[in-house]
Tab-separated table of C-alpha atoms in Angstrom:
chain	number	residue	atom	x	y	z
A	296	UNK	CA	0.331	-13.614	-33.889
A	297	UNK	CA	-2.611	-14.849	-36.062
A	298	UNK	CA	-5.894	-13.625	-35.359
A	299	UNK	CA	-8.771	-14.718	-35.999
A	300	UNK	CA	-9.878	-11.714	-38.061
A	301	UNK	CA	-8.479	-12.669	-40.827
A	302	UNK	CA	-11.348	-14.810	-40.817
A	303	UNK	CA	-14.585	-14.107	-42.620
A	304	UNK	CA	-17.676	-13.565	-40.715
A	305	UNK	CA	-20.701	-16.154	-41.348
A	306	UNK	CA	-24.285	-16.185	-40.908
A	307	UNK	CA	-25.268	-19.580	-39.384
A	308	UNK	CA	-28.838	-20.533	-40.230
A	309	UNK	CA	-30.884	-23.469	-38.097
A	310	UNK	CA	-33.403	-25.566	-39.083
A	311	UNK	CA	-34.910	-26.720	-36.006
A	312	UNK	CA	-36.800	-29.936	-37.348
A	313	UNK	CA	-38.451	-30.842	-40.431
A	314	UNK	CA	-40.854	-28.981	-41.570
A	315	UNK	CA	-39.997	-25.698	-40.728
A	316	UNK	CA	-37.678	-22.798	-42.309
A	317	UNK	CA	-34.442	-22.003	-41.530
A	318	UNK	CA	-34.154	-18.920	-38.749
A	319	UNK	CA	-31.220	-17.242	-38.236
A	320	UNK	CA	-29.311	-18.404	-35.371
A	321	UNK	CA	-26.102	-15.828	-34.650
A	322	UNK	CA	-22.883	-15.590	-36.555
A	323	UNK	CA	-19.546	-16.662	-36.239
A	324	UNK	CA	-15.928	-16.338	-37.801
A	325	UNK	CA	-14.498	-19.241	-39.879
A	326	UNK	CA	-11.537	-19.517	-42.892
A	327	UNK	CA	-13.722	-21.507	-45.072
A	328	UNK	CA	-17.398	-22.831	-45.532
A	329	UNK	CA	-16.479	-26.104	-44.428
A	330	UNK	CA	-15.410	-25.221	-40.920
A	331	UNK	CA	-18.036	-22.536	-40.422
A	332	UNK	CA	-20.425	-25.957	-40.693
A	333	UNK	CA	-18.366	-27.232	-38.054
A	334	UNK	CA	-18.053	-24.383	-35.491
A	335	UNK	CA	-21.654	-24.088	-36.642
A	336	UNK	CA	-22.605	-27.147	-35.507
A	337	UNK	CA	-20.503	-26.956	-31.966
A	338	UNK	CA	-21.567	-23.589	-31.400
A	339	UNK	CA	-25.292	-23.423	-32.116
A	340	UNK	CA	-26.791	-26.554	-32.480
A	341	UNK	CA	-25.095	-28.220	-29.047
A	342	UNK	CA	-28.360	-29.792	-27.685
A	343	UNK	CA	-30.117	-30.974	-30.663
A	344	UNK	CA	-31.465	-27.298	-31.653
A	345	UNK	CA	-30.973	-28.603	-35.139
A	346	UNK	CA	-31.460	-30.761	-37.859
A	347	UNK	CA	-30.004	-28.971	-40.674
A	348	UNK	CA	-27.485	-26.004	-40.772
A	349	UNK	CA	-26.493	-23.210	-43.272
A	350	UNK	CA	-23.970	-21.124	-43.015
A	351	UNK	CA	-23.602	-18.173	-45.694
A	352	UNK	CA	-20.380	-15.321	-45.682
A	353	UNK	CA	-21.961	-12.080	-43.991
A	354	UNK	CA	-20.368	-9.599	-47.240
A	355	UNK	CA	-23.133	-11.901	-49.404
A	356	UNK	CA	-25.979	-10.622	-47.091
A	357	UNK	CA	-28.091	-7.315	-49.075
A	358	UNK	CA	-30.462	-5.376	-46.205
A	359	UNK	CA	-32.715	-2.947	-46.516
A	360	UNK	CA	-31.394	0.448	-45.141
A	361	UNK	CA	-32.995	1.072	-41.172
A	362	UNK	CA	-32.894	5.074	-42.576
A	363	UNK	CA	-35.095	4.065	-45.265
A	364	UNK	CA	-37.632	2.007	-43.300
A	365	UNK	CA	-40.343	4.249	-43.192
A	366	UNK	CA	-40.096	4.869	-46.963
A	367	UNK	CA	-39.250	1.605	-48.431
A	368	UNK	CA	-41.816	-0.195	-46.391
A	369	UNK	CA	-44.625	2.498	-47.148
A	370	UNK	CA	-46.027	0.599	-50.157
A	371	UNK	CA	-47.741	-1.902	-47.965
A	372	UNK	CA	-48.671	0.238	-44.837
A	373	UNK	CA	-51.860	2.138	-46.551
A	374	UNK	CA	-53.054	-1.089	-48.314
A	375	UNK	CA	-55.730	-2.375	-45.204
A	376	UNK	CA	-57.599	-3.947	-47.939
A	377	UNK	CA	-54.704	-7.052	-48.041
A	378	UNK	CA	-56.163	-8.082	-44.921
A	379	UNK	CA	-59.119	-10.465	-44.592
A	380	UNK	CA	-60.220	-8.046	-41.262
A	381	UNK	CA	-60.974	-5.192	-43.716
A	382	UNK	CA	-64.102	-7.133	-45.124
A	383	UNK	CA	-67.400	-6.729	-43.415
A	384	UNK	CA	-69.199	-9.968	-43.220
A	385	UNK	CA	-72.816	-10.356	-41.931
A	386	UNK	CA	-73.368	-12.377	-39.541
A	387	UNK	CA	-74.127	-15.864	-39.428
A	388	UNK	CA	-72.209	-16.150	-42.721
A	389	UNK	CA	-69.755	-19.158	-42.094
A	390	UNK	CA	-66.494	-20.647	-43.521
A	391	UNK	CA	-65.684	-17.162	-44.849
B	224	UNK	CA	-26.119	32.856	-42.643
B	225	UNK	CA	-22.884	31.484	-44.368
B	226	UNK	CA	-23.126	27.854	-46.192
B	227	UNK	CA	-20.791	26.435	-43.301
B	228	UNK	CA	-23.136	27.245	-40.264
B	229	UNK	CA	-25.844	26.548	-42.601
B	230	UNK	CA	-24.211	23.169	-42.376
B	231	UNK	CA	-23.522	22.594	-38.899
B	232	UNK	CA	-26.927	23.704	-38.311
B	233	UNK	CA	-28.002	21.040	-40.618
B	234	UNK	CA	-26.657	18.250	-39.029
B	235	UNK	CA	-27.320	19.401	-35.293
B	236	UNK	CA	-30.679	18.865	-36.333
B	237	UNK	CA	-30.026	15.349	-37.719
B	238	UNK	CA	-28.554	14.530	-35.240
B	239	UNK	CA	-31.245	15.558	-32.568
B	240	UNK	CA	-33.901	13.659	-35.216
B	241	UNK	CA	-32.174	11.010	-34.901
B	242	UNK	CA	-31.632	10.814	-31.350
B	243	UNK	CA	-35.285	11.618	-30.620
B	244	UNK	CA	-36.358	8.311	-32.955
B	245	UNK	CA	-33.410	6.279	-30.249
B	246	UNK	CA	-34.934	7.615	-27.101
B	247	UNK	CA	-38.367	6.740	-28.780
B	248	UNK	CA	-37.434	2.950	-29.042
B	249	UNK	CA	-36.101	3.098	-26.003
B	250	UNK	CA	-39.270	4.647	-24.316
B	251	UNK	CA	-41.303	2.254	-26.172
B	252	UNK	CA	-39.486	-0.652	-24.526
B	253	UNK	CA	-38.395	-1.498	-28.410
B	254	UNK	CA	-35.250	-3.247	-29.380
B	255	UNK	CA	-32.430	-1.115	-30.891
B	256	UNK	CA	-30.906	-2.760	-33.824
B	257	UNK	CA	-27.002	-2.916	-34.935
B	258	UNK	CA	-27.484	-0.480	-37.790
B	259	UNK	CA	-29.945	2.179	-35.955
B	260	UNK	CA	-28.697	5.222	-35.006
B	261	UNK	CA	-27.297	5.219	-31.387
B	262	UNK	CA	-25.310	8.030	-29.359
B	263	UNK	CA	-21.770	7.264	-28.856
B	264	UNK	CA	-21.967	6.481	-25.137
B	265	UNK	CA	-24.439	3.892	-25.403
B	266	UNK	CA	-22.658	2.295	-28.088
B	267	UNK	CA	-19.287	2.537	-25.773
B	268	UNK	CA	-21.576	1.524	-22.861
B	269	UNK	CA	-22.757	-1.231	-24.508
B	270	UNK	CA	-18.763	-2.669	-25.948
B	271	UNK	CA	-17.790	-2.526	-22.209
B	272	UNK	CA	-19.835	-4.549	-21.083
B	273	UNK	CA	-20.499	-6.854	-23.362
B	274	UNK	CA	-16.668	-7.556	-23.413
B	275	UNK	CA	-16.299	-7.805	-20.375
B	276	UNK	CA	-19.205	-10.318	-19.878
B	277	UNK	CA	-17.887	-12.517	-22.906
B	278	UNK	CA	-13.917	-12.276	-21.180
B	279	UNK	CA	-15.794	-13.454	-18.361
B	280	UNK	CA	-17.162	-16.447	-20.165
B	281	UNK	CA	-13.732	-17.387	-21.585
B	282	UNK	CA	-11.611	-16.612	-18.464
B	283	UNK	CA	-14.072	-18.926	-16.456
B	284	UNK	CA	-13.510	-21.377	-18.128
B	285	UNK	CA	-10.141	-22.022	-16.389
B	286	UNK	CA	-10.584	-22.701	-12.663
B	287	UNK	CA	-13.200	-25.328	-13.636
B	288	UNK	CA	-11.187	-27.049	-15.983
B	289	UNK	CA	-8.448	-27.307	-13.064
B	290	UNK	CA	-10.793	-30.074	-12.121
B	291	UNK	CA	-11.621	-32.031	-15.296
B	292	UNK	CA	-8.628	-34.582	-15.208
B	293	UNK	CA	-9.939	-35.476	-11.227
B	294	UNK	CA	-13.364	-35.151	-11.586
B	295	UNK	CA	-14.389	-38.034	-9.354
B	296	UNK	CA	-16.808	-40.074	-11.849
B	297	UNK	CA	-16.773	-40.606	-15.885
B	298	UNK	CA	-20.596	-38.650	-15.074
B	299	UNK	CA	-19.224	-35.924	-13.398
B	300	UNK	CA	-15.976	-35.259	-15.745
B	301	UNK	CA	-18.715	-35.658	-18.939
B	302	UNK	CA	-20.901	-32.896	-16.968
B	303	UNK	CA	-17.971	-30.684	-16.340
B	304	UNK	CA	-16.612	-30.881	-19.985
B	305	UNK	CA	-19.834	-29.961	-21.247
B	306	UNK	CA	-20.430	-27.165	-19.112
B	307	UNK	CA	-16.690	-26.205	-19.931
B	308	UNK	CA	-17.354	-26.134	-23.630
B	309	UNK	CA	-21.249	-24.448	-22.680
B	310	UNK	CA	-18.967	-21.148	-21.587
B	311	UNK	CA	-16.846	-21.456	-24.496
B	312	UNK	CA	-19.781	-20.848	-26.424
B	313	UNK	CA	-21.242	-18.248	-24.665
B	314	UNK	CA	-18.148	-16.256	-25.169
B	315	UNK	CA	-18.576	-16.399	-28.693
B	316	UNK	CA	-21.851	-15.565	-28.916
B	317	UNK	CA	-21.400	-12.230	-26.577
B	318	UNK	CA	-18.319	-12.076	-28.948
B	319	UNK	CA	-20.121	-11.798	-31.703
B	320	UNK	CA	-22.836	-9.930	-30.522
B	321	UNK	CA	-20.332	-6.816	-29.206
B	322	UNK	CA	-18.851	-7.160	-32.926
B	323	UNK	CA	-22.199	-5.632	-34.516
B	324	UNK	CA	-21.170	-2.595	-32.975
B	325	UNK	CA	-18.332	-2.206	-34.972
B	326	UNK	CA	-15.416	-3.476	-32.847
B	327	UNK	CA	-13.178	-6.462	-34.003
B	328	UNK	CA	-13.087	-9.642	-32.502
B	329	UNK	CA	-9.200	-9.443	-32.108
B	330	UNK	CA	-9.163	-5.530	-31.301
B	331	UNK	CA	-11.271	-7.316	-28.215
B	332	UNK	CA	-9.065	-10.035	-27.029
B	333	UNK	CA	-5.778	-7.547	-27.392
B	334	UNK	CA	-7.331	-5.573	-24.688
B	335	UNK	CA	-7.911	-8.602	-22.381
B	336	UNK	CA	-4.799	-9.666	-22.929
B	337	UNK	CA	-3.377	-6.042	-22.199
B	338	UNK	CA	-5.110	-6.221	-19.076
B	339	UNK	CA	-7.024	-3.118	-20.670
B	340	UNK	CA	-10.768	-4.769	-20.431
B	341	UNK	CA	-12.216	-6.168	-17.291
B	342	UNK	CA	-13.595	-9.642	-16.885
B	343	UNK	CA	-15.977	-10.767	-13.396
B	344	UNK	CA	-13.370	-10.490	-10.447
B	345	UNK	CA	-15.352	-14.184	-9.374
B	346	UNK	CA	-12.130	-15.505	-11.503
B	347	UNK	CA	-9.245	-14.670	-9.709
B	348	UNK	CA	-10.115	-16.745	-6.814
B	349	UNK	CA	-8.510	-20.719	-7.021
B	350	UNK	CA	-10.741	-24.082	-7.552
B	351	UNK	CA	-9.061	-25.038	-4.331
B	352	UNK	CA	-11.040	-28.648	-3.602
B	353	UNK	CA	-13.709	-30.429	-5.959
B	354	UNK	CA	-16.754	-28.973	-4.166
B	355	UNK	CA	-15.286	-25.905	-5.021
B	356	UNK	CA	-16.844	-26.758	-8.770
B	357	UNK	CA	-20.457	-27.796	-7.302
B	358	UNK	CA	-20.027	-23.949	-5.411
B	359	UNK	CA	-19.616	-21.908	-8.734
B	360	UNK	CA	-22.350	-24.315	-10.339
B	361	UNK	CA	-24.340	-23.381	-7.191
B	362	UNK	CA	-23.774	-20.070	-6.612
B	363	UNK	CA	-21.723	-18.603	-8.933
B	364	UNK	CA	-23.559	-19.571	-12.117
B	365	UNK	CA	-26.788	-18.540	-9.611
B	366	UNK	CA	-25.498	-14.911	-8.916
B	367	UNK	CA	-24.444	-14.698	-13.114
B	368	UNK	CA	-27.932	-16.301	-14.159
B	369	UNK	CA	-30.311	-13.412	-11.340
B	370	UNK	CA	-27.687	-10.449	-13.047
B	371	UNK	CA	-28.486	-12.495	-16.788
B	372	UNK	CA	-32.458	-13.083	-16.782
B	373	UNK	CA	-32.633	-9.243	-16.836
B	374	UNK	CA	-30.629	-8.720	-19.430
B	375	UNK	CA	-32.815	-10.872	-21.944
B	376	UNK	CA	-34.612	-7.767	-22.558
B	377	UNK	CA	-32.069	-5.583	-22.535
B	378	UNK	CA	-32.448	-2.627	-25.445
B	379	UNK	CA	-29.670	-3.649	-27.270
B	380	UNK	CA	-31.185	-6.373	-29.414
B	381	UNK	CA	-27.989	-8.855	-30.307
B	382	UNK	CA	-26.890	-8.232	-26.726
B	383	UNK	CA	-30.958	-9.566	-25.471
B	384	UNK	CA	-30.452	-12.262	-28.230
B	385	UNK	CA	-27.520	-13.652	-26.997
B	386	UNK	CA	-28.700	-13.510	-23.040
B	387	UNK	CA	-31.885	-15.563	-24.116
B	388	UNK	CA	-29.387	-18.651	-25.650
B	389	UNK	CA	-26.735	-18.100	-22.067
B	390	UNK	CA	-29.615	-18.325	-19.442
B	391	UNK	CA	-31.137	-21.560	-21.379
B	392	UNK	CA	-27.661	-23.423	-21.198
B	393	UNK	CA	-27.035	-21.817	-17.829
B	394	UNK	CA	-29.716	-23.500	-15.487
B	395	UNK	CA	-28.784	-26.924	-16.430
B	396	UNK	CA	-25.099	-25.209	-14.636
B	397	UNK	CA	-26.785	-23.923	-11.924
B	398	UNK	CA	-28.527	-27.466	-11.018
B	399	UNK	CA	-25.197	-29.938	-11.388
B	400	UNK	CA	-23.992	-27.411	-9.177
B	401	UNK	CA	-26.389	-27.592	-6.806
B	402	UNK	CA	-26.320	-32.110	-7.429
B	403	UNK	CA	-22.972	-31.918	-6.927
B	404	UNK	CA	-22.893	-30.071	-3.379
B	405	UNK	CA	-25.744	-31.826	-2.105
B	406	UNK	CA	-24.274	-35.638	-3.245
B	407	UNK	CA	-21.141	-34.245	-0.803
B	408	UNK	CA	-23.514	-32.577	1.959
B	409	UNK	CA	-24.735	-36.003	2.285
B	410	UNK	CA	-21.923	-38.022	1.892
B	411	UNK	CA	-19.294	-38.553	4.583
B	412	UNK	CA	-18.653	-36.379	7.159
B	413	UNK	CA	-15.055	-34.988	5.231
B	414	UNK	CA	-17.016	-34.459	2.472
B	415	UNK	CA	-19.670	-32.678	3.809
B	416	UNK	CA	-16.812	-30.454	5.428
B	417	UNK	CA	-15.354	-29.623	1.965
B	418	UNK	CA	-19.058	-28.849	0.635
B	419	UNK	CA	-18.955	-26.441	3.237
B	420	UNK	CA	-15.298	-25.103	3.430
B	421	UNK	CA	-16.130	-24.473	-0.584
B	422	UNK	CA	-19.837	-22.614	0.279
B	423	UNK	CA	-17.552	-20.467	3.055
B	424	UNK	CA	-15.203	-19.206	0.201
B	425	UNK	CA	-17.586	-18.945	-2.556
B	426	UNK	CA	-20.651	-17.251	-0.526
B	427	UNK	CA	-18.858	-13.710	-0.532
B	428	UNK	CA	-16.827	-13.102	-3.925
B	429	UNK	CA	-20.577	-14.225	-5.366
B	430	UNK	CA	-22.437	-11.346	-3.920
B	431	UNK	CA	-19.793	-9.177	-4.920
B	432	UNK	CA	-20.478	-10.460	-8.620
B	433	UNK	CA	-23.496	-7.706	-8.606
B	434	UNK	CA	-21.000	-5.620	-8.588
B	435	UNK	CA	-20.495	-2.176	-6.230
B	436	UNK	CA	-23.919	-0.986	-3.635
B	437	UNK	CA	-26.065	1.556	-5.695
B	438	UNK	CA	-25.177	4.753	-4.430
B	439	UNK	CA	-21.439	4.430	-5.498
B	440	UNK	CA	-22.221	1.902	-9.211
B	441	UNK	CA	-20.720	4.845	-11.684
B	442	UNK	CA	-22.610	3.429	-14.524
B	443	UNK	CA	-25.681	2.161	-13.345
B	444	UNK	CA	-28.282	4.739	-13.242
B	445	UNK	CA	-27.219	5.771	-17.235
B	446	UNK	CA	-27.639	2.211	-17.704
B	447	UNK	CA	-30.652	1.808	-16.368
B	448	UNK	CA	-32.280	4.347	-18.365
B	449	UNK	CA	-30.910	3.034	-21.278
B	450	UNK	CA	-32.755	-0.376	-20.475
B	451	UNK	CA	-29.396	-1.891	-20.590
B	452	UNK	CA	-29.404	-2.818	-17.172
B	453	UNK	CA	-33.579	-3.316	-15.471
B	454	UNK	CA	-32.935	-3.372	-11.961
B	455	UNK	CA	-30.100	-1.789	-9.615
B	456	UNK	CA	-27.164	-4.045	-8.412
B	457	UNK	CA	-28.657	-3.779	-4.568
B	458	UNK	CA	-31.936	-5.235	-5.970
B	459	UNK	CA	-30.156	-8.269	-7.831
B	460	UNK	CA	-28.003	-8.997	-4.771
B	461	UNK	CA	-30.762	-9.164	-2.477
B	462	UNK	CA	-33.104	-11.364	-4.742
B	463	UNK	CA	-30.024	-13.718	-4.797
B	464	UNK	CA	-29.544	-14.104	-1.377
B	465	UNK	CA	-33.375	-14.565	-0.762
B	466	UNK	CA	-33.097	-16.756	-2.841
B	467	UNK	CA	-30.637	-18.934	-2.020
B	468	UNK	CA	-31.199	-19.244	1.713
B	469	UNK	CA	-33.294	-22.044	1.377
B	470	UNK	CA	-31.373	-23.297	-1.547
B	471	UNK	CA	-28.883	-23.458	1.681
B	472	UNK	CA	-31.463	-25.238	3.859
B	473	UNK	CA	-32.185	-28.052	1.606
B	474	UNK	CA	-28.587	-28.905	0.694
B	475	UNK	CA	-27.421	-28.711	4.767
B	476	UNK	CA	-24.615	-26.676	4.318
B	477	UNK	CA	-25.048	-22.947	6.108
B	478	UNK	CA	-24.097	-19.780	4.504
B	479	UNK	CA	-21.088	-17.840	6.399
B	480	UNK	CA	-22.732	-15.041	7.628
B	481	UNK	CA	-24.465	-14.905	10.886
B	482	UNK	CA	-26.595	-11.562	10.113
B	483	UNK	CA	-28.533	-13.767	7.784
B	484	UNK	CA	-32.190	-13.449	8.594
B	485	UNK	CA	-35.725	-13.035	7.419
B	486	UNK	CA	-37.216	-9.177	7.611
B	487	UNK	CA	-40.416	-9.678	7.944
B	488	UNK	CA	-41.011	-5.990	7.545
B	489	UNK	CA	-39.066	-5.409	4.222
B	490	UNK	CA	-39.924	-8.866	3.106
B	491	UNK	CA	-35.942	-9.753	2.598
B	492	UNK	CA	-33.570	-11.056	4.343
B	493	UNK	CA	-31.320	-9.191	5.684
B	494	UNK	CA	-27.089	-9.627	5.542
B	495	UNK	CA	-24.140	-8.550	6.883
B	496	UNK	CA	-21.686	-5.960	5.585
B	497	UNK	CA	-19.689	-6.791	2.747
B	498	UNK	CA	-15.848	-6.348	2.413
B	499	UNK	CA	-15.693	-3.765	-0.609
B	500	UNK	CA	-11.795	-3.071	-0.124
B	501	UNK	CA	-11.621	-6.740	-0.676
B	502	UNK	CA	-13.749	-6.251	-4.101
B	503	UNK	CA	-11.257	-3.306	-5.097
B	504	UNK	CA	-8.066	-5.048	-4.443
B	505	UNK	CA	-9.024	-7.980	-6.552
B	506	UNK	CA	-10.225	-5.390	-9.568
B	507	UNK	CA	-6.940	-4.156	-9.078
B	508	UNK	CA	-5.552	-7.066	-9.924
B	509	UNK	CA	-4.181	-8.438	-6.341
B	510	UNK	CA	-6.532	-10.910	-6.349
B	511	UNK	CA	-5.171	-15.160	-5.386
B	512	UNK	CA	-5.503	-15.724	-9.314
B	513	UNK	CA	-5.630	-12.457	-11.772
B	514	UNK	CA	-1.898	-12.914	-12.835
B	515	UNK	CA	-2.650	-16.518	-13.701
B	516	UNK	CA	-5.159	-16.082	-15.349
B	517	UNK	CA	-4.407	-13.611	-17.851
B	518	UNK	CA	-1.011	-15.830	-18.305
B	519	UNK	CA	-2.813	-18.705	-19.004
B	520	UNK	CA	-5.153	-16.837	-21.161
B	521	UNK	CA	-2.267	-14.984	-23.196
B	522	UNK	CA	-0.776	-18.697	-23.441
B	523	UNK	CA	-3.259	-20.581	-24.891
B	524	UNK	CA	-3.801	-18.261	-27.261
B	525	UNK	CA	-0.255	-17.985	-28.786
B	526	UNK	CA	0.065	-22.080	-28.454
B	527	UNK	CA	-3.299	-22.132	-30.140
B	528	UNK	CA	-1.721	-20.285	-33.141
B	529	UNK	CA	-0.447	-22.765	-35.398
B	530	UNK	CA	-4.197	-24.129	-35.457
B	531	UNK	CA	-5.601	-20.967	-36.882
B	532	UNK	CA	-2.311	-20.493	-39.120
B	533	UNK	CA	-3.186	-24.543	-40.684
B	534	UNK	CA	-7.248	-23.833	-41.048
B	535	UNK	CA	-5.763	-20.458	-42.829
B	536	UNK	CA	-4.075	-22.581	-45.319
B	537	UNK	CA	-6.064	-24.941	-45.732
B	538	UNK	CA	-8.953	-22.640	-46.337
B	539	UNK	CA	-6.507	-21.020	-48.931
B	540	UNK	CA	-5.463	-24.416	-50.712
B	541	UNK	CA	-9.047	-25.464	-51.104
B	542	UNK	CA	-10.415	-21.486	-52.597
B	543	UNK	CA	-9.426	-22.621	-55.730
B	544	UNK	CA	-10.692	-26.270	-55.621
B	545	UNK	CA	-13.608	-26.613	-52.961
B	546	UNK	CA	-14.289	-29.858	-51.036
B	547	UNK	CA	-17.094	-31.686	-52.918
B	548	UNK	CA	-20.422	-31.044	-50.427
B	549	UNK	CA	-23.092	-33.484	-50.729
B	550	UNK	CA	-25.956	-34.648	-48.561
B	551	UNK	CA	-26.749	-31.154	-47.036
B	552	UNK	CA	-27.910	-29.881	-49.723
B	553	UNK	CA	-28.372	-26.067	-49.222
B	554	UNK	CA	-28.636	-24.338	-52.672
B	555	UNK	CA	-31.628	-26.858	-53.639
B	556	UNK	CA	-33.303	-26.255	-50.397
B	557	UNK	CA	-32.537	-22.061	-50.611
B	558	UNK	CA	-35.113	-22.020	-53.096
B	559	UNK	CA	-37.892	-23.792	-50.850
């Protein structure tokens, strides 16, 4: 019996309307990109949720390791001066 | 200390640290994501529950699909087809979510086909009349929604996200069922009787969908501690009864339980005892349709093999010469 596990896993990204970026919606199995797109349409846009779809082989995604979470994102943690709220502005100064 | 014991001690220490991180995340109501460390029992519980949930969605297509060819109007037929298609979709969301825990799709389907993983016992009851399509939408999907809304806040991220999509879509399922029953209830005396008969048959099995009473539910306490489950079986069952009583009144139908009455003191409806022997029998495989559902599922899988093979052959053929794709423009957009 031929199962679907021979089929690679695809990640599906949906643009819900023009002007917004594609957002990850979920994943599915399909034998090729063409079928992945068709399946993604049937699975993730049955109610007009999208105007554009991307399908990406899951194997093509490189992810940061959850174990290294703290050290990997450390550089941004100690730089509060990157946020506008870091700066004290006298009362009454506008448009700043 | 020998090198060996030192290593064992370190591993135990690491495991303890991981466990502490996991416990803290659950306690803080954060979500656990696929690549996070998690206790093996947590993983196994999720796989069992999500597999059963996914299987229920696709087995649940059968009792309703039974009526597609005999729907009384084109409108009802289109609605029913959309609903059955949704159930397939829900199954796929859940299988995908389950796969993030390291099980394969094939393994899950094999276990279903071999009868080693369960699906909801409600789908082992037959759909004898058209009104059953309404009763399933109103009661079975209604009970499912009551169960599933809290799962949108389940501690496992992929499961919670799948449930958000599912719950949004389920509300159409419940409303179409209610509307269908209302039309019958307000129809001819024969139609009214048919609606009442369907409610009479589906009411008790729907209450059983919440699972055994709290003091007999083997997995409940641990699942609540892990925030996979947010409310107990009995609590959800009570909520469901409270929701259904006024809805039944609006339908002009009665619920087949003479003991249902409002209990001012508890702020809930009292209701009669559930026949748990029936529940256990259906669970054991002695329900009216257990054999039929599983046989049909296996046959659908086997008879669909040629489609999977053809798709794989087509993919193979085009692997060297990919078909031209214009108009979707993903590569250009990707840089934007």
